[in-house]
XYZ file of C-alpha atoms in Angstrom:
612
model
C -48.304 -17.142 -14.538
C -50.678 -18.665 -17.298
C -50.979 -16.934 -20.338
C -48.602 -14.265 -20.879
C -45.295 -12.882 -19.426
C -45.376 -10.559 -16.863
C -44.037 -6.808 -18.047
C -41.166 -5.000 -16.250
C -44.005 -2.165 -14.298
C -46.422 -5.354 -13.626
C -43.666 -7.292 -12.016
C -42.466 -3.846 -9.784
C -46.104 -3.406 -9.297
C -46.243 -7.183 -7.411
C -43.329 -6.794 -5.407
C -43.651 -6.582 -1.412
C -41.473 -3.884 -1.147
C -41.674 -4.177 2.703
C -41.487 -8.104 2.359
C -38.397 -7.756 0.602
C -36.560 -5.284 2.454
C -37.092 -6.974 5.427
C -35.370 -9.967 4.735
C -32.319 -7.172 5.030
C -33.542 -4.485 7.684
C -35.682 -5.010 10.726
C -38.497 -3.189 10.156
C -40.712 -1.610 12.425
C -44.393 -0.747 11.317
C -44.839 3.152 11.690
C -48.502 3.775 10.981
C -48.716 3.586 6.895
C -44.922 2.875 6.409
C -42.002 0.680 8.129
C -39.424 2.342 9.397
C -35.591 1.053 10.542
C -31.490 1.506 10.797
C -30.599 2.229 7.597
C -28.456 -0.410 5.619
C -26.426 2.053 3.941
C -24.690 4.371 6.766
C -24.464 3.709 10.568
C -26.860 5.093 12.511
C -28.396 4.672 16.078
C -31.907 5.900 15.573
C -33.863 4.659 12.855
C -33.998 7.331 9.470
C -34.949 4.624 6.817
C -38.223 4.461 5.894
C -40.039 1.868 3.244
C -43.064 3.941 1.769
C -44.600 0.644 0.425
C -48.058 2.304 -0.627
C -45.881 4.257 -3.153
C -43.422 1.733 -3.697
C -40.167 3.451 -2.832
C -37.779 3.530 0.197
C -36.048 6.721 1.653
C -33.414 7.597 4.217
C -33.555 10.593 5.802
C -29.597 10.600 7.122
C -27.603 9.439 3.852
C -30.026 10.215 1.168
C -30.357 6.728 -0.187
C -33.876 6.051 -2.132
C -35.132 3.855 -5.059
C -37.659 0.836 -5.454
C -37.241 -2.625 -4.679
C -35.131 -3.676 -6.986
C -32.912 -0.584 -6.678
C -32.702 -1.877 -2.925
C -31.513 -5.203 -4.225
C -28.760 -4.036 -6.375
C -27.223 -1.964 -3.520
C -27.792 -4.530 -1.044
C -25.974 -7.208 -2.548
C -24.327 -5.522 -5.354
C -26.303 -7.321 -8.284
C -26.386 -6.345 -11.955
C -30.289 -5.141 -12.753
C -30.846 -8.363 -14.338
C -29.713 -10.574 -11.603
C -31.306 -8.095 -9.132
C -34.468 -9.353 -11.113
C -33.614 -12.900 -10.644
C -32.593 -12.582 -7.191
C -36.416 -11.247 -6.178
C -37.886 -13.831 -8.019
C -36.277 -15.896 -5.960
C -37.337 -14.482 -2.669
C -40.679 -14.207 -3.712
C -41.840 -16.145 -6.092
C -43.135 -14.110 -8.930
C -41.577 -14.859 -12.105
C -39.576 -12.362 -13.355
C -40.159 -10.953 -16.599
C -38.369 -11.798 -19.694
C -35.614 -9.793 -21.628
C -37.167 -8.228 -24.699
C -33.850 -8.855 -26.805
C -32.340 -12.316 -27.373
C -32.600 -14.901 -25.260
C -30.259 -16.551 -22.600
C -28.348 -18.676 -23.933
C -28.771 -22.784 -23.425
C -25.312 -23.282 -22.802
C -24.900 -20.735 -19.594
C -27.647 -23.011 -18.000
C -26.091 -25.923 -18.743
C -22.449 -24.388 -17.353
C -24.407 -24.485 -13.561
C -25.552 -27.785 -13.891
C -21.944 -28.884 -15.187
C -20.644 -27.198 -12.166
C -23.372 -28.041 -9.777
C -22.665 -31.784 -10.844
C -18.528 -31.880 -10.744
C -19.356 -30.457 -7.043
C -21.299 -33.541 -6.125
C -19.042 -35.896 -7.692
C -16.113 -33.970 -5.914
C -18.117 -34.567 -2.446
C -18.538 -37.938 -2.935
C -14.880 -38.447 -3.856
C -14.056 -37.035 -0.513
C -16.392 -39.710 1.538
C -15.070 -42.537 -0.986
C -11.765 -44.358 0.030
C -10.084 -42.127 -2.765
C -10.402 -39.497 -0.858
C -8.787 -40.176 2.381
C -5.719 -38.262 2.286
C -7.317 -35.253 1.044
C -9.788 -35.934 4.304
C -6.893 -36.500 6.550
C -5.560 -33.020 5.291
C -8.639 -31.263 6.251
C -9.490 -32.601 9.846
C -5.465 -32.020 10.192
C -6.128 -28.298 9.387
C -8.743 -28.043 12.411
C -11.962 -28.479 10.247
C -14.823 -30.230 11.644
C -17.142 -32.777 9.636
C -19.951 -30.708 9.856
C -18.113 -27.469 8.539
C -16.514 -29.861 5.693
C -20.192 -30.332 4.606
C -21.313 -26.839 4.984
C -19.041 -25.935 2.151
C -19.247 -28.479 -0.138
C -15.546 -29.243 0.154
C -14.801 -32.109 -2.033
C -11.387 -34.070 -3.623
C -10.345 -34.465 -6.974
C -8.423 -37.634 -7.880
C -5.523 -37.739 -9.456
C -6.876 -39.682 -12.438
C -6.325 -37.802 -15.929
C -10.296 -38.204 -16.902
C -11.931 -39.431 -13.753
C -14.340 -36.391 -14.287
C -14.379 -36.406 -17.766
C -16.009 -39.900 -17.659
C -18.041 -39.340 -14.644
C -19.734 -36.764 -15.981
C -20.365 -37.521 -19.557
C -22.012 -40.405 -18.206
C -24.828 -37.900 -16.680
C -25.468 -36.307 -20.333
C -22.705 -33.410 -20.267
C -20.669 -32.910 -23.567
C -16.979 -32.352 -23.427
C -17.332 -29.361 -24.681
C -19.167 -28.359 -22.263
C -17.442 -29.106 -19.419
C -14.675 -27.103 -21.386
C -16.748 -24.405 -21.113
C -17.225 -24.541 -17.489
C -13.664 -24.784 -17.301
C -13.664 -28.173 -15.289
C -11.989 -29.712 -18.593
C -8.894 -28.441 -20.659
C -8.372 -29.128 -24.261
C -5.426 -29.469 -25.766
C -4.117 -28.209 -29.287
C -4.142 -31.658 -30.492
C -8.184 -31.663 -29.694
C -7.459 -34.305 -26.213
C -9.866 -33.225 -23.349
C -8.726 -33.993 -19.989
C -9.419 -32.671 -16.079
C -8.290 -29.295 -15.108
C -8.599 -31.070 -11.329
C -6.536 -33.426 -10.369
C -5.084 -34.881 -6.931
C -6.309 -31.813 -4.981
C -9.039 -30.857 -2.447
C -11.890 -28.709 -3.856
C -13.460 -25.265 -2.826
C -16.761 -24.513 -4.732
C -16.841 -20.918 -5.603
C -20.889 -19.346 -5.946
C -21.867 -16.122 -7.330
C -24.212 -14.007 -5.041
C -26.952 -16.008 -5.584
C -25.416 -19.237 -4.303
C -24.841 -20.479 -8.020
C -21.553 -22.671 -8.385
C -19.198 -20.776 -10.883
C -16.205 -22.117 -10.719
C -13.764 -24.022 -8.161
C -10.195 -23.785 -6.629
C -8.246 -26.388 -5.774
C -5.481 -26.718 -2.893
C -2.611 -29.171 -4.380
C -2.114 -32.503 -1.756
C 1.220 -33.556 -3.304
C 4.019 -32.328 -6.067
C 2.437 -29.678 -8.097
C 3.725 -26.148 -10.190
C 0.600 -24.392 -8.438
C -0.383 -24.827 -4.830
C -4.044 -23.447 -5.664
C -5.492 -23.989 -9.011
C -8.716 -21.764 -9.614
C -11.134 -22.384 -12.765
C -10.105 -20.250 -15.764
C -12.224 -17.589 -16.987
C -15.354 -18.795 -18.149
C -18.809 -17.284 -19.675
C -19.391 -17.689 -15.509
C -16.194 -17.547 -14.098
C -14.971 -14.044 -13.343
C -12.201 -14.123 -10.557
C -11.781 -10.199 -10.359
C -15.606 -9.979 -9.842
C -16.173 -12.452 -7.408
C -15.759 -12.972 -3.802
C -15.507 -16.464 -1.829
C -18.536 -16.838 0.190
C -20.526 -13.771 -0.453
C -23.741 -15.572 -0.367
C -23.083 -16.706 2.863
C -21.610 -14.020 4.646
C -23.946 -11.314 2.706
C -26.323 -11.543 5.486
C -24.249 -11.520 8.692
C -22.532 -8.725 7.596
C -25.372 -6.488 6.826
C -26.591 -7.767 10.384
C -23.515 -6.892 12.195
C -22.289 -3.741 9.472
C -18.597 -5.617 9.378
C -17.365 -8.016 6.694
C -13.885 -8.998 7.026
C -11.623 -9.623 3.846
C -9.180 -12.859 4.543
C -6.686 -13.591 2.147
C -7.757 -17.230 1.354
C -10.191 -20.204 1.418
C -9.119 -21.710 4.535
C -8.841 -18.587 6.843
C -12.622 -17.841 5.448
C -13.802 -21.320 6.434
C -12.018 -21.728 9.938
C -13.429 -17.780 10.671
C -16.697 -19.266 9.918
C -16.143 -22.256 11.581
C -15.258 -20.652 15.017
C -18.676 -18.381 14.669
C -17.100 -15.121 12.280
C -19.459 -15.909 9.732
C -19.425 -12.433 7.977
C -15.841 -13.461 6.152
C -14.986 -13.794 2.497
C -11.592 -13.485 0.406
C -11.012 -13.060 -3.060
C -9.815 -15.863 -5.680
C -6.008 -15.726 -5.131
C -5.468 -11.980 -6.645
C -4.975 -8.630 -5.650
C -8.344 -7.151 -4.548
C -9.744 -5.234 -7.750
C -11.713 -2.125 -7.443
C -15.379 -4.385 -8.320
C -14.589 -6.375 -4.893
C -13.995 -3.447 -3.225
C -17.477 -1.803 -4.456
C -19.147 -5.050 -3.407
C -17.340 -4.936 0.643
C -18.760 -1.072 1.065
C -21.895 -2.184 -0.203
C -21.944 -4.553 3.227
C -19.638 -1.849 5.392
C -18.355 1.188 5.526
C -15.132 0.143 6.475
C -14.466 -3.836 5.762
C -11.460 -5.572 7.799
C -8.881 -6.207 5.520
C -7.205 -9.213 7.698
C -3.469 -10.354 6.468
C -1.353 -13.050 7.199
C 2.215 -11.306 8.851
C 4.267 -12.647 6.620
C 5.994 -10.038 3.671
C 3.797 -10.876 1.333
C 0.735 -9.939 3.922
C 2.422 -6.535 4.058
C 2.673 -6.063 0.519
C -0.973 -7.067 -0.251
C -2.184 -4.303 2.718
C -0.196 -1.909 0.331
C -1.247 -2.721 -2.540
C -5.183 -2.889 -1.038
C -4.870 0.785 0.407
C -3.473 2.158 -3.055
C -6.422 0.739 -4.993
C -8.657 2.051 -2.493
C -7.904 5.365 -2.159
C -9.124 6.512 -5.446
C -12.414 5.270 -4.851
C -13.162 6.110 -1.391
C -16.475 8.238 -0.760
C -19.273 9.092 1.539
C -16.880 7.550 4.605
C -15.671 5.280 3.030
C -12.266 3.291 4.097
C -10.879 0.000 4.914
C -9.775 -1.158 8.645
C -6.538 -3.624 8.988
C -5.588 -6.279 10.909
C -1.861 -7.420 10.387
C -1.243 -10.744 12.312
C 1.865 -11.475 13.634
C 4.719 -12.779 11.855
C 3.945 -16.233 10.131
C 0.098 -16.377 11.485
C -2.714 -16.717 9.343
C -5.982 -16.310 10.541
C -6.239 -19.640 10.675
C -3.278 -20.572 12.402
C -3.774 -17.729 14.664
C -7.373 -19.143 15.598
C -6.138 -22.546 16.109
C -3.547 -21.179 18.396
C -5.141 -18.569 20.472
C -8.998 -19.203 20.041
C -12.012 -17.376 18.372
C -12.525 -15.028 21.094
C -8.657 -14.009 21.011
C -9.184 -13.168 17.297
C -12.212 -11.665 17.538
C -10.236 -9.134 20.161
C -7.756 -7.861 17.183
C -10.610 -7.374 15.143
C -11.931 -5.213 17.265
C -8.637 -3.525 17.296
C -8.411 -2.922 13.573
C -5.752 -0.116 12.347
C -7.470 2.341 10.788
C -6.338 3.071 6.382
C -4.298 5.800 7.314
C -2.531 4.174 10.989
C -1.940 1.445 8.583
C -0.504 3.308 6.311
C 2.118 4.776 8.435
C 2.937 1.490 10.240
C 3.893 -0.230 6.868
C 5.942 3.068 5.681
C 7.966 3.650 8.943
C 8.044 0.467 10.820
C 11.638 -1.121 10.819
C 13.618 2.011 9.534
C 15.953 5.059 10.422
C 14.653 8.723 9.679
C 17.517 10.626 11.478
C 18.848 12.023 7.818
C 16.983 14.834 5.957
C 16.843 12.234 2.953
C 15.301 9.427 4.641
C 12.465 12.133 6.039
C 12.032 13.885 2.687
C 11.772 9.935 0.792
C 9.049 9.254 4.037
C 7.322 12.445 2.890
C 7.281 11.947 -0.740
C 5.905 8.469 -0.327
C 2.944 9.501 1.926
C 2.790 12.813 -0.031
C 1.611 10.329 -2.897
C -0.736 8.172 -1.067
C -2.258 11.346 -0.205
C -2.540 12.506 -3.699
C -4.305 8.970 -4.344
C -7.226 10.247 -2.874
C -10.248 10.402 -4.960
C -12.043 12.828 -2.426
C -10.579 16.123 -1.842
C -11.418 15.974 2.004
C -10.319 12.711 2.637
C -6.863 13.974 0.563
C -6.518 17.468 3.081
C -7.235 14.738 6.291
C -4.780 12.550 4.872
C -2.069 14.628 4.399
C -2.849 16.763 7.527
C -2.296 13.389 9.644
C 0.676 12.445 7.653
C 2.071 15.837 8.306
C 1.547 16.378 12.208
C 3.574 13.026 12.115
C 6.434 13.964 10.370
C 6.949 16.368 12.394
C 7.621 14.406 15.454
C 10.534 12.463 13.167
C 12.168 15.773 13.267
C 15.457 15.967 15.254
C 15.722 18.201 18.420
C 18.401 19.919 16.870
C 16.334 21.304 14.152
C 14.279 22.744 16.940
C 17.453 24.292 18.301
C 17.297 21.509 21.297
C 20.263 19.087 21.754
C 19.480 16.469 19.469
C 19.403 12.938 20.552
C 21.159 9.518 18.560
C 18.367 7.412 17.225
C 17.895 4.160 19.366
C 20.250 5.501 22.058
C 17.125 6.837 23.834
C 16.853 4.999 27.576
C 14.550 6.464 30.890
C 16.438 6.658 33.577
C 15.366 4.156 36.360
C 12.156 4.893 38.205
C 12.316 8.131 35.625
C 7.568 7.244 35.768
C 8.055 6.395 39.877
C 6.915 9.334 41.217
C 5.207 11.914 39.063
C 3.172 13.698 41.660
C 0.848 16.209 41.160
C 2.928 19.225 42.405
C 6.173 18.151 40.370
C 3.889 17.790 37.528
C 2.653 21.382 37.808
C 6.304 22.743 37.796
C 7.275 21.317 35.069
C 4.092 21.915 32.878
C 2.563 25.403 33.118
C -0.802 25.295 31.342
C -3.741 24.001 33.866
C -4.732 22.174 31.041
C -1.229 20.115 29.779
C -1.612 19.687 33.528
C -4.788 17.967 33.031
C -3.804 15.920 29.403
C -0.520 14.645 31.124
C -2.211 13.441 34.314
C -4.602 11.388 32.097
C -1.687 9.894 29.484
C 1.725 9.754 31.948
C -0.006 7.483 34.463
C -0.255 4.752 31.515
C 3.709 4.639 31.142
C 3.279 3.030 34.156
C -0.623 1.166 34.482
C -0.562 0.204 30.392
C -3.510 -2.622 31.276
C -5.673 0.533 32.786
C -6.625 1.089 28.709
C -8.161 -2.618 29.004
C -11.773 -1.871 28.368
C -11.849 1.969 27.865
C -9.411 1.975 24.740
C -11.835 3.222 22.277
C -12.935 6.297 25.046
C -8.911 7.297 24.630
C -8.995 6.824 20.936
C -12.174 9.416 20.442
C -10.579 12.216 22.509
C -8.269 14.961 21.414
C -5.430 16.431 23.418
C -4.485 20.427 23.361
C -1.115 20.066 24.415
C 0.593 18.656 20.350
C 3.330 16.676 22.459
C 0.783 14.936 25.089
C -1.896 13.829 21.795
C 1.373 12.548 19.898
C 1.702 10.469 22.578
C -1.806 9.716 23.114
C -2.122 8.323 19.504
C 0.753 6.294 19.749
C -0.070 4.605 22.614
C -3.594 3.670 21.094
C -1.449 2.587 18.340
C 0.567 0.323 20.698
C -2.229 -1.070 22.500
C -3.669 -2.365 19.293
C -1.312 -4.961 18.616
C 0.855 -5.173 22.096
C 1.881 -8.854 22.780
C 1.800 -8.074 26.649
C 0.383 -4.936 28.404
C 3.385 -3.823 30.542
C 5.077 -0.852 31.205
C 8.302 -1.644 30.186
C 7.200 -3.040 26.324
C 5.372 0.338 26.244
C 8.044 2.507 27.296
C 11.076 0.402 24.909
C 8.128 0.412 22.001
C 7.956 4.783 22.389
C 11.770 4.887 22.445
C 12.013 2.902 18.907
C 9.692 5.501 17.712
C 11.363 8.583 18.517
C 8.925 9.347 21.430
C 12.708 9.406 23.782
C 12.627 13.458 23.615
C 8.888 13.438 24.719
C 9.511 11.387 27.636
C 12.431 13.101 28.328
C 11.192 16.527 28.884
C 8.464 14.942 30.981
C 10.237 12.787 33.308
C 12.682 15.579 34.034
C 13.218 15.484 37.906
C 10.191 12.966 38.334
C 12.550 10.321 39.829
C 11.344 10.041 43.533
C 9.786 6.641 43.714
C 6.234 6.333 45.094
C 5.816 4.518 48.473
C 4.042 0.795 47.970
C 0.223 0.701 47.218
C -2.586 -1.668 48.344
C -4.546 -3.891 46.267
C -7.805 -0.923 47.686
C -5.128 2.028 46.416
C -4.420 0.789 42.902
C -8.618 -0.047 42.530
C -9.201 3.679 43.494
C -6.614 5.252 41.379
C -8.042 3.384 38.103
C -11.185 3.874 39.001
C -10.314 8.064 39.164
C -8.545 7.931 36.295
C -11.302 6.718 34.536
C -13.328 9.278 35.732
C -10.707 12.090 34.538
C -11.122 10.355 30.958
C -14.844 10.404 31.155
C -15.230 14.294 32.629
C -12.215 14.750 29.632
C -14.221 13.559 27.115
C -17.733 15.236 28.092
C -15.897 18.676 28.391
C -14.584 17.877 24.509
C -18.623 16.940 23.568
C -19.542 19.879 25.744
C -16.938 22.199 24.117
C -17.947 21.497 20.424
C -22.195 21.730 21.525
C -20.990 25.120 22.621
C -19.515 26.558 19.333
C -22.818 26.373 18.059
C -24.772 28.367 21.088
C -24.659 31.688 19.020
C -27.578 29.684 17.271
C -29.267 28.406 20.673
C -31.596 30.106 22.745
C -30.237 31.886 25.873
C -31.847 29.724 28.200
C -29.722 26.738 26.390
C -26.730 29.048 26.814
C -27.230 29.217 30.710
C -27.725 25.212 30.691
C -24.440 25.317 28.524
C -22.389 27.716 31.245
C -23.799 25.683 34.282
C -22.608 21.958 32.585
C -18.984 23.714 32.468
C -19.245 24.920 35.227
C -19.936 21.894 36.901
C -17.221 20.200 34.774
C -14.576 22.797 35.693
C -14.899 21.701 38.887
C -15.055 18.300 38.119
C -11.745 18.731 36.139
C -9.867 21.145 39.029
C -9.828 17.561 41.510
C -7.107 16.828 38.885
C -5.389 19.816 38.694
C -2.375 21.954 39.175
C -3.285 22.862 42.753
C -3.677 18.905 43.742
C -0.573 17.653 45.222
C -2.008 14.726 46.708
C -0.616 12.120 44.219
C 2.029 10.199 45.035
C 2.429 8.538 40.919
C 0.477 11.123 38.433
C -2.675 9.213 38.934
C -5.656 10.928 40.535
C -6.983 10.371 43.788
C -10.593 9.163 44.554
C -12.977 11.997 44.205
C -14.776 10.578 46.986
């Protein structure tokens, strides 16, 4: 703009407010506004609406409003005055100036400084120096093109290779101090932080190199060496590839969280583009602010090592406090000595894409990394267990989440209690073992005799027949994981074998059944398979189709009784006429559900027989 500098209100006044929101949210024009799925909480119809005449945006379902440059902050989790710069950017008005001092020279000079020792790092890795560090890369799985896409680049092992390289194009040493890509000693000597290792640019949100780490190739008292904190540089605030994976994470609503440079680039690599990690630290509470800005719940995705475990601690203990809104964090532990990067090498994109899917939610997680591997058959080991998730309960900073947390937590202690306790006979920890064929032959009738309610009837014909059919979850494991059992034994069960599922190695029945005996589930099964040992004559390829296919019907008419069942808590508030529609669905569901019930004795193996 000639003349003068535009003011704060005449540079919100110019801003497309539409224009620039939709670079984040597909709009759809609604006569004088835009309308869409909001950014900020999931939703399946559209609530968000961009009132562009009056220069705000709304959302009807989470409350969310503000002006374009409010948008901007939340969106990408910018300060106001890079939320300034970054709309400048997109459209091309200037932004206007800060009234107080100015910005420094030097910070401007930093980015070039950095934006230069990343081209001279590139071109080290095409040059003959650069070879081995090459080698080590396409060794790693890494493709040319992908090497490109990320700037990756070598430093030699020279002691002033950069020094020289890049005072020649103007930069003073102390600058390049000051970007942290030199280190001076007390004596006054300037020489490169970089040497002999292969380079990872680090950018801000904007796309702005900051800072670099660098992977050791040979001999060296750090494996990764990251830039030290600079006027630009701050590790605890940044995130590796945020400015790439910003915008396939808002587009999907998922960002995962890898624990390192490599396992971000080979995720993108293999088409998860929506990954980041941070800079070789625990996550810190600013990272975390900056994930739920792009998800609700981000995939926290560990290597399976100890140190993995630890981390998915120490992640869930720094979260808790600041959950809010539905908040939370999903995890993915990878088995033992996998990275996501070995494990994609290994098994493929679309395998690792399938435990994604399958993430543990913060409190399953929780629990998993708190029991798994140890004894709880002495009152001290329980009460220990209870004080520690007692305290991660405590941890949380919302009261609700705290009373869900330690309601969960609760209902499964319980289960760790001994028979005994109970006044049953108790049974040795790990000594639990089904009797052969104990899951042959749980008919319907034998069922019913040893269950009385109709409707534990129902629960155990939908969960026993999986002891057996483990791979009939394939495909309708998140149906399971939505619905609630009445019977407390059956939806102990339930859970665990969601749990199961989500990491099993191999979908058979006898992992399953070994994996519920480890976790105390022996008593369960026990009073279940009591008598249930005839075994069921041989099926056909046409019977084992038609059972699955009925018990997927059960778990459908299961769960629509459930939806049903809570719509109908509310009919005091309904006409009568919806009352009568209410009465006739159950109706027709009780009828649906009775094919399954007590009375059936068709069943030769606790699966139901075709309704038709």
């Amino acid at each position: 703009m000639s003349g003068r500098d535009l003011t704060l209100e005449e540079f919100k006044a110019r801003i497309p407010l539409a224009e620039v929101v939709g670079r984040y949210v597909r709009l759809t024009r609604r006569g004088r506004e835009h309308v869409g799925l909001c950014p900020f909480h999931k939703e399946k119809t559209p609530s968000f609406n961009v009132v562009e005449s009056k220069g705000f945006y709304h959302c009807f379902g989470c409350g969310a409003h503000g002006t374009a440059i409010d948008f901007v902050m939340a969106v990408e989790g910018l300060s106001f005055p890079d939320a300034l710069a970054r709309i400048a950017d997109l459209t091309g008005i200037p932004a206007p100036r800060r009234t107080g001092p100015e910005r420094s020279e030097p910070s401007q000079r930093l980015y070039a400084a950095n934006a230069a020792a990343a081209a001279w790092f590139r071109d080290q890795l095409a040059d003959n120096a650069g070879r081995e560090a090459l080698a080590y890369l396409l060794r790693r799985g890494l493709e040319h093109e992908t090497i490109r896409a990320f700037g990756l680049g070598y430093a030699p092992g020279e002691r002033t290779a950069l020094k020289r390289a890049l005072v020649g194009e103007g930069f003073s040493e102390a600058e390049l101090v000051a970007a942290g890509l030199l280190v001076r000693t007390e004596d006054g000597e300037t020489f490169d932080r970089f040497r002999h290792r292969v380079m990872f640019p680090i950018a801000d949100e904007r796309g702005r190199i900051v800072g670099f780490g660098g992977r050791a190739l040979g001999e060296a008292r750090a494996k990764y060496l990251n830039t030290s904190e600079t006027e630009l540089f701050h590790k605890g605030e940044l995130l590796y590839n945020l400015h790439r994976a910003a915008k396939p994470a808002r587009e999907r609503r998922e960002i995962v969280l890898a624990e390192g440079y490599m396992d971000v680039i080979a995720l993108s690599q293999a088409g998860l583009d929506h990954a980041v990690a941070p800079l070789g630290t625990a996550v810190t509470e600013r990272q975390l602010q900056i994930l739920w800005r792009l998800a609700e719940a981000p995939i926290v995705c560990l290597d399976g090592d100890r140190a993995g475990l630890a981390a998915a601690l120490r992640t869930a203990e720094r979260a808790l406090p600041l959950m809010r809104n539905g908040q939370s964090l999903r995890f993915v532990i990878l088995p033992d000595g996998e990275d996501p990067d070995s494990y994609l090498r290994r098994h493929g994109a679309e395998a690792l894409a399938a435990v994604l899917s399958k993430a543990h939610t913060l409190s399953q997680m929780i629990w998993r990394l708190e029991t798994q591997g140890r004894r709880f058959d002495t009152p001290e080991a329980r009460a220990a267990l209870s004080r520690r998730l007692r305290g991660f309960a405590r941890a949380a900073g919302d009261p609700d989440l705290r009373a869900s947390l330690w309601d969960q937590f609760r209902t499964l202690l319980d289960e760790l209690t001994p028979r005994s306790v109970r006044g049953q006979k108790p049974q040795k920890p790990g000594t639990g073992k089904l009797r052969p064929g104990a899951w042959e032959g749980v008919g319907a009738a034998r069922l019913a005799a040893g269950i009385s309610r109709q409707e534990t009837s129902r629960e155990a014909r939908l969960i026993l027949p999986l002891l057996r059919h483990p791979e009939w979850l394939v495909g309708c494991e998140e149906e399971l994981a939505e619905i609630h059992l009445e019977d407390p034994r059956l939806e102990k069960l339930r859970q665990e074998i969601v749990l199961w599922f989500a990491d099993a190695p191999n979908l058979d029945a006898d992992t399953l059944q070994r994996h519920l005996l480890q976790y105390g589930f022996g008593p369960i099964l026990d009073q279940f398979a009591a008598d249930l040992t005839q075994p069921s004559p041989p099926a056909t390829e046409t019977d084992e189709a038609t059972r699955r296919r009925s018990w997927r019907d059960m778990l459908a008419a299961i769960r629509h009784k459930a939806a049903l069942r809570r719509e109908r808590a509310t009919e005091d508030d309904l006409r009568l006429e919806d009352g009568e529609r209410l009465n006739r669905w159950f109706y027709r569901l009780d009828r649906l559900l009775n094919r399954y019930g007590a009375d059936d004795a068709e069943s030769d193996d606790g699966s139901p027989d075709s309704a038709n």
